[in-house]
Amino acid sequence: MKRKLFMAALVFIIALALFPSFALADGALDQLKADIVAAPVNGTETRIELTGNITGFTTDDIITIQKGQNIVLDMNGYSITVADDFYGRPLMNYGTLTMTGDGTIDSSASNTGGYGAIDNYGTLTIENGTYTGSVNASGSSIKNRAGKTLTIYGGAFNGAVTAVYNAGNAYIYGGTFDCHSCSACNKQSWGYTIQSHQDTDGILPNLYFYDGTVIGVQGAFSTSAGYTEIHDGTFETVSCANHSNGSTAHYALYVAGESGVVECNVYGGTFKSVSKVAAYIGNKTPGDGGDRLPALVDIYDGSFTGGGSGVAVSVDNELGGLEVVGGTFSSDVSSYVSKGAAISTEGGKTVVTPNKADNAVASVVRNGQTLYYTTLNDAVAEARDGETVEVLKETTISRALEIKNNITIDGNGKTVTADKCEGLYIKADLSKLTVTDLTLQGVLPEGSLAGEGSTGSFMGIGTYNCCYGVGDLKLTNVTVDGFSYGLYFGKNPAGGNGPYNENPVSVTANNLTVQNCYIKGAYFEKLTDSSFTSCKFVNNGTDETKVESGFRTWMCGVDINLKNGSYENISFIGCTFTNNGKNNGTALLIKARDDGNYGENTSLDGATVSGCTFSGNNGDSPIVLGEPSKGNKTPVNVSIQSDVKYTSNVAAASNFTVTFNSNGGTEY
């Protein structure tokens, strides 16, 4: 009897030796499930080690890390592989999960159900390991859901249609990502090896790629919504097994607004396509470009080599925008190169090199990079919304600085001379324009007269007859000197045709100096919710011999000549008006043109003059309210404070009197 028992035990032991994986599978899986269930949900880190290989993993076995759990899963070199009827991904994370231990999670045994390895609804960190799915399952090895966080430091990600699908926030520092899906082989299962895409919940994704190797057939790297940065790495498309000539392969880098507006900044990396362009930007192709929204790419460095004809980049100019500041390209990209960079040719390739600071006149900081420009015009033209143009050297411009974006110009205490041209010419409706620490110097050549026919500098800052609006114009420590008009903001449409531009102009000026302007220091046909504090208006409109005859009437310091609209709250606080005005002109005119030519409802409600000094100005009165000799209503709710000082104004009585109709407002 003992001998029979001994022989039975020996047979069982031999069976265990012959089939260790099956013997350990249930134990390792049960242990893993038990350990994860036992992990607390209060954020405390729990380290769990896999005790053996797990095979035949079923859909019912899918393991979920709960919200609040913080698990470090040490794979211990072991693997999890699925049954052939498995559906999904073996791990679903709603908590905090760190993968380490250089193990493998492989769902490729399920031909159409093995999407990949991990579905992340929480915070997922991968230090190493191998993560695989089936190429026919239309899935991704790692899927990062909207608003969730994925960090990868290393590992191998392959087999599935996509290695990493990001709809949240992903940070990739290394790893090998190698997928070979091909749309010509399987129209239902294809995709880029790495994809960043917006899911239906409307949360835009962010993807930061720092290093790694990305290989694909359909394509290597794709971003179709939100924000992406690429700092280094290798990105390559290769031939699939059935199309050895590479004809079915696509792009190493694809940036198109298929699910949202997308911006991608490339700071380095090697991009190479086997048959098509290395980088494709923007896609309006019906049925292929998704939502077909704008895509913007800035390239600061990197190598781009196209296959086939060798073209490096292709840009759908209707939807895609490309600016190149640095890098090496297999074809000519000069039409996309920033004025902050130089172009050369080396070995048949185009090399783009950023300008250095040595000879720069101005700079713009963009995406953490400082772009240096040899002309101020170029810097202003390329500056984007929210960016700052810094003037580095005193310079002369021969054509106006055309402002089309909501930018800041930091004059850095320098002088910009406008040689017989406008200074800052606003050429678009702006929500915001800020100018600080800048002197704009105009030029009136000998023998030329100030005016529209002048060869001199006509306008310092403004819109002139373009009549655009500026929602928030900030002028701080700015000097405008020697123009026909210092500031000029028109209301009429350009050329007198078309509707009025109703977009307002609102000015906040501090320590603004407007001086030596031949016709008017400042002229506004639309102005509302504006303040001028500690400003100086000096020697404006004082020499009629230098002004064209048609402009000699109402030469003055500041002329607020409002037209066709309702305006309010304009104040001059602590300002100085000295030696302004000639002929019928004076220091400050405030009027609303409601005589029928510019709209009978033109009005100004609220004007304040406080703490100002008027000295040596021409005209019957330093301040004129309403248009003299016209039937226009004067502004209402006007407050001219008793602290205003009047000294030696020409033709002004020692006791200054202002007469106006308050139209029901309060007189102070």
XYZ file of C-alpha atoms in Angstrom:
668
model
C 0.000 0.000 0.000
C 2.781 2.417 0.895
C 4.533 1.593 -2.347
C 1.403 2.413 -4.381
C 1.021 5.745 -2.591
C 4.675 6.522 -3.177
C 4.355 5.783 -6.911
C 1.226 7.990 -7.202
C 2.995 10.867 -5.501
C 6.031 10.412 -7.748
C 3.849 10.535 -10.876
C 2.231 13.764 -9.622
C 5.607 15.350 -8.930
C 6.844 14.407 -12.410
C 3.683 15.934 -13.898
C 4.383 19.165 -12.059
C 7.916 19.183 -13.411
C 6.740 18.589 -16.963
C 3.974 21.256 -16.867
C 5.143 24.000 -14.480
C 3.224 26.844 -16.150
C -0.144 25.161 -15.796
C 0.602 24.244 -12.227
C 1.622 27.810 -11.323
C -0.947 29.642 -13.408
C -3.896 29.320 -11.062
C -1.754 29.976 -8.024
C -0.056 33.062 -9.468
C -3.306 34.496 -10.771
C -5.200 33.805 -7.550
C -2.396 35.319 -5.531
C -2.284 38.405 -7.771
C -6.041 38.903 -7.509
C -5.989 38.440 -3.755
C -3.118 40.886 -3.267
C -4.795 43.565 -5.367
C -8.133 43.138 -3.603
C -6.353 43.453 -0.261
C -4.554 46.685 -1.190
C -5.950 49.702 0.682
C -7.882 52.456 -1.133
C -6.457 55.349 0.897
C -3.502 56.088 -1.402
C -0.967 54.060 0.558
C 1.611 52.495 -1.764
C 1.410 48.707 -1.897
C 4.060 46.602 -3.618
C 2.836 43.365 -5.202
C 5.031 40.738 -6.851
C 3.867 38.338 -9.523
C 4.795 34.823 -8.399
C 4.750 33.039 -11.749
C 3.677 33.032 -15.365
C -0.060 33.287 -15.992
C -1.431 31.671 -19.141
C -4.917 31.246 -20.525
C -6.011 34.532 -18.947
C -9.731 34.973 -19.671
C -12.032 37.954 -20.001
C -13.482 37.126 -16.584
C -9.980 37.337 -15.139
C -9.505 41.015 -16.052
C -7.992 42.725 -13.027
C -9.164 46.162 -11.934
C -7.119 48.527 -9.748
C -9.661 50.566 -7.841
C -9.738 54.307 -7.350
C -7.642 55.149 -4.288
C -5.375 52.124 -4.627
C -1.667 52.825 -5.182
C -0.007 49.680 -6.469
C 3.516 48.937 -7.630
C 3.218 45.727 -9.649
C 6.571 43.934 -9.866
C 6.227 41.483 -12.738
C 9.344 39.697 -11.519
C 10.262 38.735 -15.083
C 7.046 36.740 -15.489
C 4.304 37.087 -18.102
C 0.550 37.228 -18.473
C -0.817 35.770 -21.706
C -4.455 35.425 -22.666
C -6.783 32.719 -23.958
C -7.730 32.769 -27.628
C -11.247 34.000 -26.866
C -10.130 36.824 -24.585
C -11.677 40.273 -25.105
C -10.152 43.525 -23.799
C -6.945 44.230 -21.849
C -5.785 42.206 -18.829
C -5.342 45.239 -16.564
C -7.753 48.139 -15.990
C -6.433 50.913 -13.775
C -8.641 53.432 -11.987
C -6.130 54.160 -9.251
C -2.360 54.615 -9.284
C -0.398 51.823 -10.928
C 3.352 51.463 -11.480
C 4.603 48.645 -13.684
C 8.112 47.340 -13.028
C 10.009 44.059 -12.958
C 10.525 43.704 -16.726
C 7.635 41.334 -17.329
C 5.258 40.810 -20.252
C 1.541 41.345 -20.749
C 0.513 39.830 -24.076
C -3.026 39.602 -25.419
C -2.081 38.749 -29.007
C -3.291 35.134 -28.699
C -6.807 36.531 -29.084
C -6.843 37.464 -32.757
C -9.678 40.001 -32.725
C -10.230 40.524 -28.998
C -6.700 41.060 -27.732
C -6.696 44.875 -27.782
C -3.575 45.279 -25.708
C -2.202 45.197 -22.186
C -3.449 48.060 -19.969
C -6.457 50.379 -20.058
C -5.732 53.436 -17.910
C -8.472 55.435 -16.209
C -6.162 56.730 -13.474
C -2.427 57.323 -13.122
C -0.182 54.808 -14.842
C 3.631 54.656 -14.763
C 5.562 52.092 -16.806
C 9.229 51.611 -15.987
C 9.942 48.611 -18.198
C 8.449 45.441 -19.605
C 6.796 44.244 -22.817
C 3.215 45.120 -23.733
C 1.537 43.479 -26.713
C -1.809 43.135 -28.433
C -3.142 41.641 -31.639
C -2.749 43.621 -34.879
C -6.213 42.432 -35.958
C -8.017 43.620 -32.833
C -8.038 47.368 -33.693
C -6.655 48.255 -30.276
C -3.647 49.738 -28.541
C -1.173 48.104 -26.208
C -1.589 50.984 -23.771
C -4.712 53.154 -23.799
C -4.680 56.368 -21.759
C -8.147 57.775 -21.251
C -9.210 61.433 -21.363
C -7.941 63.517 -18.462
C -5.779 60.660 -17.133
C -2.006 60.468 -16.779
C 0.476 58.070 -18.382
C 4.245 58.126 -17.869
C 6.578 55.741 -19.707
C 10.301 55.452 -18.924
C 11.066 52.380 -20.985
C 9.803 49.089 -22.298
C 8.723 47.436 -25.551
C 5.278 48.160 -26.950
C 4.360 46.189 -30.037
C 2.062 43.799 -31.847
C -1.163 45.788 -31.604
C -2.461 48.282 -34.138
C -1.210 51.119 -31.917
C 1.426 50.961 -29.227
C 0.185 53.948 -27.220
C -3.159 55.679 -27.676
C -3.351 58.881 -25.652
C -6.504 60.839 -24.951
C -5.185 62.299 -21.694
C -1.791 63.505 -20.525
C 1.155 61.351 -21.566
C 4.889 61.681 -20.877
C 7.236 59.336 -22.715
C 10.932 59.312 -21.803
C 12.047 56.155 -23.572
C 11.056 52.793 -24.959
C 10.610 50.983 -28.259
C 7.248 51.311 -29.965
C 6.918 49.015 -32.966
C 3.609 48.304 -34.700
C 3.024 47.084 -38.254
C -0.639 47.626 -39.032
C -1.326 48.303 -42.712
C -4.560 49.759 -44.104
C -3.980 48.008 -47.441
C -3.799 44.645 -45.701
C -6.620 45.190 -43.232
C -8.838 48.234 -43.663
C -10.405 47.638 -40.247
C -7.190 47.395 -38.246
C -4.679 50.147 -38.856
C -3.296 53.137 -37.071
C -0.179 55.079 -36.175
C 2.153 53.484 -33.672
C 1.722 56.403 -31.276
C -1.486 58.408 -31.441
C -2.726 61.396 -29.442
C -6.425 61.938 -30.070
C -9.387 63.667 -28.439
C -12.140 61.389 -27.215
C -15.777 62.388 -27.341
C -15.816 64.040 -23.888
C -14.162 67.179 -25.253
C -11.005 67.087 -23.115
C -7.983 67.904 -25.258
C -4.969 65.596 -24.863
C -1.360 66.545 -24.139
C 1.613 64.429 -25.195
C 5.270 65.035 -24.315
C 7.751 62.728 -26.032
C 11.384 63.000 -24.905
C 13.099 59.923 -26.322
C 12.487 56.482 -27.739
C 12.188 54.570 -30.985
C 8.904 54.633 -32.896
C 8.412 52.351 -35.903
C 5.277 51.923 -37.979
C 3.891 50.987 -41.356
C 0.695 53.013 -41.440
C 2.639 55.734 -39.679
C 4.978 56.274 -36.745
C 3.722 59.253 -34.721
C 0.361 61.016 -34.976
C -1.178 63.869 -33.031
C -4.645 65.031 -34.015
C -5.813 67.243 -31.159
C -4.504 69.278 -28.256
C -0.829 69.904 -27.587
C 2.272 67.822 -28.323
C 6.006 68.267 -27.793
C 8.730 66.099 -29.312
C 12.227 66.578 -27.920
C 14.190 63.651 -29.301
C 13.852 60.114 -30.560
C 13.711 58.130 -33.795
C 10.542 57.967 -35.882
C 10.450 55.747 -38.939
C 7.999 54.117 -41.306
C 8.866 50.753 -42.864
C 7.392 48.340 -45.405
C 4.818 45.838 -44.303
C 5.399 42.109 -44.924
C 3.068 42.077 -47.927
C 4.209 45.315 -49.616
C 7.969 45.229 -49.579
C 8.309 48.379 -51.695
C 6.833 50.486 -48.895
C 4.024 51.818 -51.066
C 1.442 51.345 -48.316
C 3.492 53.039 -45.611
C 2.698 56.608 -44.636
C 4.376 59.316 -42.545
C 6.894 59.395 -39.748
C 5.064 62.423 -38.315
C 1.412 63.248 -38.951
C -0.179 66.361 -37.415
C -3.775 67.130 -38.385
C -6.828 68.441 -36.550
C -8.875 65.292 -36.933
C -10.508 65.513 -33.508
C -9.613 69.043 -32.353
C -7.324 71.963 -32.996
C -3.749 70.713 -32.611
C -0.364 72.275 -31.916
C 2.919 70.371 -32.111
C 6.388 71.674 -31.275
C 9.384 69.648 -32.424
C 12.682 70.321 -30.631
C 14.623 67.380 -32.038
C 14.431 63.843 -33.358
C 15.055 61.859 -36.513
C 12.075 61.438 -38.843
C 12.323 59.128 -41.846
C 9.636 57.728 -44.144
C 10.169 54.800 -46.451
C 8.031 56.056 -49.336
C 6.232 59.308 -48.493
C 7.047 62.649 -46.883
C 8.587 62.568 -43.444
C 6.061 65.019 -41.975
C 2.501 65.696 -43.119
C 0.748 68.719 -41.577
C -2.961 69.493 -41.878
C -5.455 67.396 -43.775
C -8.641 68.637 -45.418
C -9.193 65.463 -47.447
C -12.890 64.510 -47.176
C -13.329 61.186 -45.452
C -9.728 61.158 -44.269
C -9.080 64.320 -42.274
C -11.650 63.769 -39.535
C -12.967 67.108 -38.260
C -10.463 68.933 -40.508
C -9.478 71.568 -37.930
C -6.309 73.711 -37.880
C -2.916 72.149 -37.175
C 0.135 74.226 -36.233
C 3.682 72.851 -36.163
C 6.872 74.628 -35.096
C 10.159 72.837 -35.793
C 13.168 74.006 -33.805
C 15.475 71.112 -34.612
C 15.492 67.594 -36.002
C 16.255 65.641 -39.160
C 13.499 65.024 -41.730
C 14.057 62.643 -44.626
C 11.294 61.798 -47.056
C 11.106 58.614 -49.089
C 10.219 58.274 -52.738
C 10.767 61.734 -54.244
C 12.633 62.809 -51.119
C 10.229 65.581 -50.137
C 10.661 66.235 -46.427
C 7.385 67.908 -45.504
C 3.934 68.474 -46.942
C 1.611 71.174 -45.582
C -2.072 71.514 -46.330
C -1.956 75.319 -46.336
C -5.697 75.646 -45.806
C -5.567 73.868 -42.452
C -1.906 73.388 -41.617
C 0.671 75.916 -40.485
C 4.403 75.264 -40.343
C 7.250 77.436 -39.114
C 10.810 76.151 -39.237
C 13.484 77.642 -36.993
C 16.045 74.842 -37.146
C 16.717 71.370 -38.516
C 17.936 69.412 -41.532
C 15.602 68.524 -44.388
C 15.857 66.314 -47.466
C 14.170 69.004 -49.597
C 13.708 72.761 -49.829
C 11.616 74.157 -46.942
C 12.513 77.819 -47.414
C 8.867 78.891 -47.747
C 8.288 77.788 -44.135
C 11.461 79.161 -42.556
C 11.135 81.863 -39.912
C 12.817 85.231 -40.375
C 14.505 84.338 -37.115
C 16.624 81.727 -38.912
C 19.069 81.348 -41.794
C 19.150 78.753 -44.597
C 22.122 76.906 -46.057
C 22.708 73.760 -48.119
C 24.932 70.903 -46.988
C 25.291 67.617 -48.851
C 22.182 68.289 -50.894
C 20.074 68.917 -47.806
C 18.528 72.118 -46.526
C 19.939 73.182 -43.173
C 18.070 75.750 -41.106
C 19.958 77.485 -38.299
C 18.472 79.892 -35.751
C 19.827 83.434 -35.827
C 22.229 84.375 -33.059
C 21.801 87.312 -30.728
C 24.906 89.147 -32.000
C 23.291 91.094 -34.843
C 19.707 90.959 -33.648
C 17.543 94.072 -33.448
C 14.611 92.348 -31.751
C 13.628 89.051 -30.186
C 10.516 86.974 -29.545
C 10.303 84.146 -27.024
C 8.180 81.274 -28.315
C 7.709 77.853 -26.745
C 10.724 78.388 -24.516
C 12.963 79.336 -27.458
C 14.296 82.850 -28.125
C 14.028 83.843 -31.773
C 16.349 86.643 -32.875
C 15.497 88.971 -35.760
C 17.688 91.303 -37.777
C 14.767 93.682 -38.441
C 12.034 94.889 -36.132
C 9.488 94.547 -38.938
C 10.146 90.814 -39.168
C 9.822 90.337 -35.420
C 6.489 92.181 -35.262
C 5.159 90.379 -38.346
C 5.893 86.933 -36.890
C 4.856 87.637 -33.292
C 1.739 85.671 -32.331
C -1.079 86.365 -29.920
C 0.226 86.769 -26.381
C 3.882 87.025 -27.380
C 6.277 89.874 -26.644
C 8.564 91.591 -29.127
C 11.586 92.976 -27.294
C 13.567 95.736 -28.984
C 17.264 94.978 -28.446
C 18.871 97.858 -30.319
C 17.894 101.309 -31.495
C 16.847 100.995 -35.092
C 15.297 102.759 -38.065
C 12.328 101.376 -39.984
C 11.474 102.339 -43.555
C 7.983 100.822 -43.536
C 5.338 100.699 -40.828
C 5.304 98.027 -38.143
C 2.002 96.379 -39.047
C 0.234 95.005 -35.975
C -2.137 92.127 -36.701
C -1.965 90.103 -33.490
C -2.561 90.709 -29.783
C 1.060 91.269 -28.804
C 3.275 93.259 -26.464
C 6.079 95.476 -27.735
C 8.713 96.047 -25.076
C 10.835 98.946 -26.271
C 13.437 98.237 -23.610
C 14.090 101.993 -23.409
C 15.180 102.139 -27.055
C 14.260 104.573 -29.848
C 12.725 103.382 -33.104
C 12.906 105.960 -35.881
C 10.183 105.787 -38.507
C 11.940 107.122 -41.601
C 9.125 108.778 -43.576
C 6.612 106.046 -42.621
C 4.059 105.238 -39.952
C 5.239 103.801 -36.664
C 2.814 101.179 -35.299
C 0.053 100.698 -37.877
C -2.759 98.534 -36.475
C -4.069 96.406 -39.327
C -6.609 94.158 -37.592
C -9.231 94.300 -34.851
C -7.328 93.524 -31.669
C -8.494 92.509 -28.228
C -5.221 93.696 -26.727
C -2.061 95.602 -27.635
C 0.557 96.625 -25.085
C 3.476 98.988 -25.749
C 6.019 99.772 -23.040
C 9.273 101.708 -22.639
C 9.505 102.787 -26.274
C 10.282 106.011 -28.131
C 8.868 106.380 -31.635
C 10.626 109.110 -33.581
C 9.074 110.521 -36.741
C 10.842 112.252 -39.627
C 9.664 115.246 -41.698
C 12.141 115.864 -44.531
C 13.204 119.410 -45.288
C 10.717 120.991 -47.682
C 7.939 118.479 -46.993
C 4.699 119.478 -45.254
C 2.865 117.364 -42.707
C -0.350 115.849 -44.056
C -1.658 113.063 -46.278
C 0.547 114.127 -49.196
C 3.602 114.342 -47.007
C 6.700 112.276 -47.538
C 7.203 112.420 -43.802
C 6.089 110.161 -40.987
C 2.312 110.486 -40.904
C 1.199 108.563 -37.772
C 2.977 107.276 -34.666
C 0.448 104.738 -33.353
C -3.010 104.004 -34.675
C -5.353 102.729 -37.341
C -5.709 105.839 -39.547
C -8.370 105.091 -42.202
C -8.321 101.330 -41.588
C -10.411 102.149 -38.517
C -9.824 98.883 -36.655
C -10.725 98.534 -32.990
C -8.512 97.780 -30.004
C -10.283 96.439 -26.956
C -7.401 97.146 -24.571
C -4.567 99.413 -25.737
C -1.994 99.901 -22.990
C 0.682 102.557 -23.474
C 3.208 102.781 -20.629
C 6.352 104.925 -20.666
C 5.915 105.570 -24.381
C 7.080 108.679 -26.257
C 5.733 109.610 -29.702
C 7.721 112.434 -31.260
C 7.709 114.269 -34.601
C 4.830 112.701 -36.586
C 2.005 114.462 -38.416
C -0.308 112.747 -35.893
C 1.026 111.128 -32.739
C -2.000 108.849 -32.261
C -4.721 108.439 -34.893
C -7.779 106.189 -34.502
C -10.370 106.593 -37.232
C -14.006 105.569 -37.274
C -14.893 105.896 -40.964
C -14.422 102.848 -43.179
C -11.337 102.878 -45.365
C -11.922 104.976 -48.480
C -15.282 106.141 -47.173
C -17.050 103.000 -48.421
C -18.773 100.242 -46.516
C -20.112 100.157 -42.942
C -18.436 101.754 -39.952
C -16.161 99.536 -37.901
C -18.034 99.344 -34.603
C -15.206 97.693 -32.648
C -14.211 100.149 -29.918
C -10.884 101.643 -28.945
C -10.106 101.683 -25.228
C -6.826 103.208 -24.084
C -5.012 102.979 -20.766
C -2.054 105.360 -20.985
C 0.446 105.944 -18.193
C 3.426 108.277 -18.579
C 2.698 108.695 -22.280
C 4.442 111.629 -23.950
C 3.225 112.950 -27.298
C 5.317 115.867 -28.543
C 6.311 117.878 -31.587
C 3.564 116.380 -33.745
C 2.745 118.802 -36.550
C -1.041 118.471 -36.907
C -2.360 116.836 -33.734
C -0.799 115.014 -30.857
C -3.721 112.576 -30.663
C -6.884 112.197 -32.724
C -9.761 109.837 -31.885
C -12.964 109.270 -33.846
C -13.857 106.430 -31.457
C -12.716 106.199 -27.847
C -14.430 104.721 -24.794
C -13.603 103.538 -21.274
C -10.193 105.157 -21.467
C -7.804 106.850 -19.067
C -4.730 109.018 -19.572
C -2.696 109.294 -16.384
C 0.467 111.388 -15.873
C 0.714 111.946 -19.621
C 2.335 114.865 -21.429
C 1.142 116.571 -24.614
C 3.762 119.103 -25.626
C 4.328 121.315 -28.703
C 1.712 119.659 -30.883
C 0.128 121.575 -33.786
C 2.090 124.767 -33.236
C 3.726 125.567 -36.609
C 1.270 125.944 -39.487
C 4.105 126.638 -41.935
C 5.005 122.942 -41.742
C 1.449 121.677 -42.366
C -0.479 121.227 -45.608
C -3.184 123.872 -45.948
C -6.055 121.404 -45.641
C -4.821 120.311 -42.198
C -4.184 123.710 -40.636
C -7.622 124.067 -39.051
C -7.878 122.675 -35.524
C -4.221 121.881 -35.031
C -4.148 120.811 -31.399
C -2.839 118.642 -28.601
C -5.665 116.093 -28.245
C -8.794 115.994 -30.412
C -11.508 113.569 -29.294
C -13.847 113.865 -32.265
C -16.298 111.011 -31.693
C -18.481 109.744 -34.528
C -21.357 107.361 -35.060
C -21.757 105.612 -31.723
C -22.144 105.792 -27.951
C -19.049 106.351 -25.842
C -18.346 106.765 -22.130
C -15.857 107.323 -19.336
C -12.850 109.181 -20.740
C -10.495 110.695 -18.178
C -7.315 112.772 -18.065
C -5.688 112.541 -14.632
C -2.528 114.439 -13.692
C -1.655 115.221 -17.310
C 0.315 118.161 -18.692
C -0.741 120.125 -21.810
C 1.958 122.570 -22.864
C 2.200 124.830 -25.942
C -0.376 123.031 -28.095
C -2.626 124.280 -30.867
C -2.607 126.949 -33.578
C -5.282 128.818 -35.560
C -8.579 127.443 -34.168
C -6.749 124.770 -32.246
C -6.145 124.341 -28.550
C -4.919 121.799 -25.999
C -7.895 119.462 -25.537
C -11.087 119.128 -27.591
C -13.843 116.726 -26.534
C -16.839 116.479 -28.860
C -19.453 114.098 -30.220
C -20.335 114.608 -33.887
C -24.084 114.065 -33.965
C -24.964 116.584 -36.703
C -26.422 113.971 -39.041
C -23.291 113.264 -41.015
C -21.979 110.813 -38.425
C -25.181 109.612 -36.789
C -27.625 111.625 -34.741
C -27.170 109.331 -31.755
C -23.473 109.945 -31.300
C -22.872 110.652 -27.611
C -20.304 110.749 -24.854
C -21.416 110.065 -21.286
C -18.693 110.811 -18.754
C -15.546 112.907 -19.199
C -13.176 113.809 -16.386
C -10.247 116.234 -16.246
C -8.501 116.206 -12.877
C -5.116 117.305 -11.576
C -4.000 118.468 -15.021
C -1.946 121.518 -15.947
C -2.582 123.625 -19.077
C 0.260 125.984 -19.883
C 1.051 128.151 -22.920
C -1.634 126.631 -25.154
C -3.289 128.509 -28.007
C -7.008 129.077 -28.630
C -9.823 130.804 -26.807
C -9.908 128.046 -24.185
C -7.453 125.267 -23.376
C -10.426 122.880 -23.089
C -13.229 122.883 -25.642
C -16.366 120.792 -25.138
C -18.537 120.162 -28.176
C -17.832 121.395 -31.665
C -17.800 125.196 -31.910
C -20.300 126.780 -34.312
C -22.124 123.456 -34.740
C -25.461 122.272 -33.373
C -23.985 119.153 -31.804
C -24.778 118.111 -28.266
C -21.882 118.465 -25.874
C -20.777 115.524 -23.731
C -22.793 114.849 -20.566
C -21.583 114.154 -17.051
C -18.455 116.204 -17.556
C -16.283 116.788 -14.503
C -13.519 119.392 -14.704
C -12.085 119.427 -11.216
C -11.012 122.511 -9.340
C -7.454 121.229 -9.081
C -6.884 121.829 -12.798
C -4.304 124.572 -13.326
C -4.215 127.093 -16.197
C -1.048 129.084 -16.771
C -0.216 131.585 -19.542
C -2.564 130.059 -22.088
C -2.768 132.404 -25.084
C -6.035 134.359 -25.292
C -7.355 132.698 -22.143
C -8.831 134.826 -19.384
C -7.483 134.598 -15.898
C -10.809 133.102 -14.795
C -11.504 130.115 -17.078
C -15.150 129.327 -17.812
C -16.631 126.191 -19.405
C -20.179 126.268 -20.755
C -21.968 123.061 -21.699
C -25.339 121.354 -21.728
C -25.364 118.434 -19.303
C -28.488 116.915 -20.870
C -29.726 115.827 -17.494
C -26.330 114.891 -16.124
C -24.735 116.326 -13.008
C -22.507 119.363 -13.328
C -19.497 119.658 -11.053
